[in-house]
XYZ file of C-alpha atoms in Angstrom:
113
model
C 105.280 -10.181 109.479
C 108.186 -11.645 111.967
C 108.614 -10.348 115.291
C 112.359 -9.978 113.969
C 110.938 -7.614 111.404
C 108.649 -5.510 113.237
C 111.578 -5.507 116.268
C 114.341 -4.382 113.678
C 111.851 -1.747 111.935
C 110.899 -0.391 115.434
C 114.224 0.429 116.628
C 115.898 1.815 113.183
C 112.720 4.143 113.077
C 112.775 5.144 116.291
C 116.103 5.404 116.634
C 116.668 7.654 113.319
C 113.764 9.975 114.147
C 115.604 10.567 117.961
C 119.117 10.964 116.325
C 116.853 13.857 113.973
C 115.417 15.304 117.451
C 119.026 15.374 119.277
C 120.822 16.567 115.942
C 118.600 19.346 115.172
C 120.435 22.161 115.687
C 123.447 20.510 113.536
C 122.323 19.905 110.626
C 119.799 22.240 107.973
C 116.186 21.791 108.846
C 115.558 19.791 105.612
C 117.968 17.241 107.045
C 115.803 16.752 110.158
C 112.472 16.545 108.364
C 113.664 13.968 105.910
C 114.455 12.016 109.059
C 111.136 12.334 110.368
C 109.249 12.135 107.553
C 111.232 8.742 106.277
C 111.289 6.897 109.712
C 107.607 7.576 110.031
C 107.310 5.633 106.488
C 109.128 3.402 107.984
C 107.428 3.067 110.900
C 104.237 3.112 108.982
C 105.470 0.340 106.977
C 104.269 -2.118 109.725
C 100.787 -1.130 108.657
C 101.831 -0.891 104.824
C 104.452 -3.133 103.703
C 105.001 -0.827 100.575
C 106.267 1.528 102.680
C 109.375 -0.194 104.122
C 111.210 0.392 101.233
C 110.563 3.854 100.858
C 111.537 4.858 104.479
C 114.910 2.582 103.650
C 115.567 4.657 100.680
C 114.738 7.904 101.909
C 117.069 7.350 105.189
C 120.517 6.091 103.194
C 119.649 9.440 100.914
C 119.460 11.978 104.363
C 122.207 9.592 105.930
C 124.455 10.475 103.124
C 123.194 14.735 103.742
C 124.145 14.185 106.995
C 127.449 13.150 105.885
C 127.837 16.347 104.071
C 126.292 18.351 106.621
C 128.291 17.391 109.719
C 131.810 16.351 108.128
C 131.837 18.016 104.883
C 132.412 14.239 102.847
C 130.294 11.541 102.562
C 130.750 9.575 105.845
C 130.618 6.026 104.553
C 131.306 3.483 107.147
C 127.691 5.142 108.433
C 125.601 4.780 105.017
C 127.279 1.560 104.619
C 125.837 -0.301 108.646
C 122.381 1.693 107.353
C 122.756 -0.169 104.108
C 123.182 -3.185 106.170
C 120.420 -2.823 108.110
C 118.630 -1.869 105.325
C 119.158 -5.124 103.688
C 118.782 -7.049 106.574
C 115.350 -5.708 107.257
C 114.105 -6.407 103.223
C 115.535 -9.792 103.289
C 113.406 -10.242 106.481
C 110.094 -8.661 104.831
C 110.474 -10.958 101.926
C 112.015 -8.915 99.212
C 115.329 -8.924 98.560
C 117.200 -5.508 98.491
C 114.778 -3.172 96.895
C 112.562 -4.721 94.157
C 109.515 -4.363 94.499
C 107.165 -1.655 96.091
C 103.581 -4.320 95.799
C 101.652 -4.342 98.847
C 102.090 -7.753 100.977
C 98.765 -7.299 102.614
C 98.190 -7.966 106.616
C 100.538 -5.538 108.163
C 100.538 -5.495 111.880
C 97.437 -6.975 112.283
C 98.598 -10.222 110.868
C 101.155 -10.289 113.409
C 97.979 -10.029 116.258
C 96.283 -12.805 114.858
């Protein structure tokens, strides 16, 4: 794993799950835990690769509740720069788009050897 990767996965997970934290009283509470729950897989993904695209998934599907939830619409210029980044970081992992869910092995630790 890059140092581009596990930079780009750190901040979109973190970054999602303290949106969720700030927007809590905003949006419905399943809203928030889909947040949490997908930028931990995503944050867990540095451990288990087939987990990236999971956490990817689940946050363009909550991105687009969220849409709902705050504006009443879809709010697409916002699922489409998390589709970009979503892209960017499977491109990076070695999988383009969403393909494949097979376990690359190594993880973080590969990046600490």
């Amino acid at each position: 794993m890059t140092i581009l990767l596990t930079a780009l996965v750190v901040i979109y997970g973190c970054a999602m799950a303290a949106a969720a934290v700030m927007d809590r009283h905003n949006v419905s509470r399943w809203l928030v835990l889909g947040t949490l729950l997908f930028s931990g897989c995503l944050l867990l993904g540095l451990y288990w690769y087939w987990l990236i695209p999971i956490g990817l998934i689940g946050l363009l599907g909550v991105a687009i509740g969220n849409g709902y939830a705050l504006y009443g619409h879809v709010h697409w210029r916002n699922v489409l720069v998390r589709g970009a980044v979503s892209v960017i970081i499977q491109k990076q992992r070695g999988y383009p788009y969403f393909n494949g869910f097979a376990v690359s092995g190594g993880g973080i630790a590969e990046l600490l050897t």
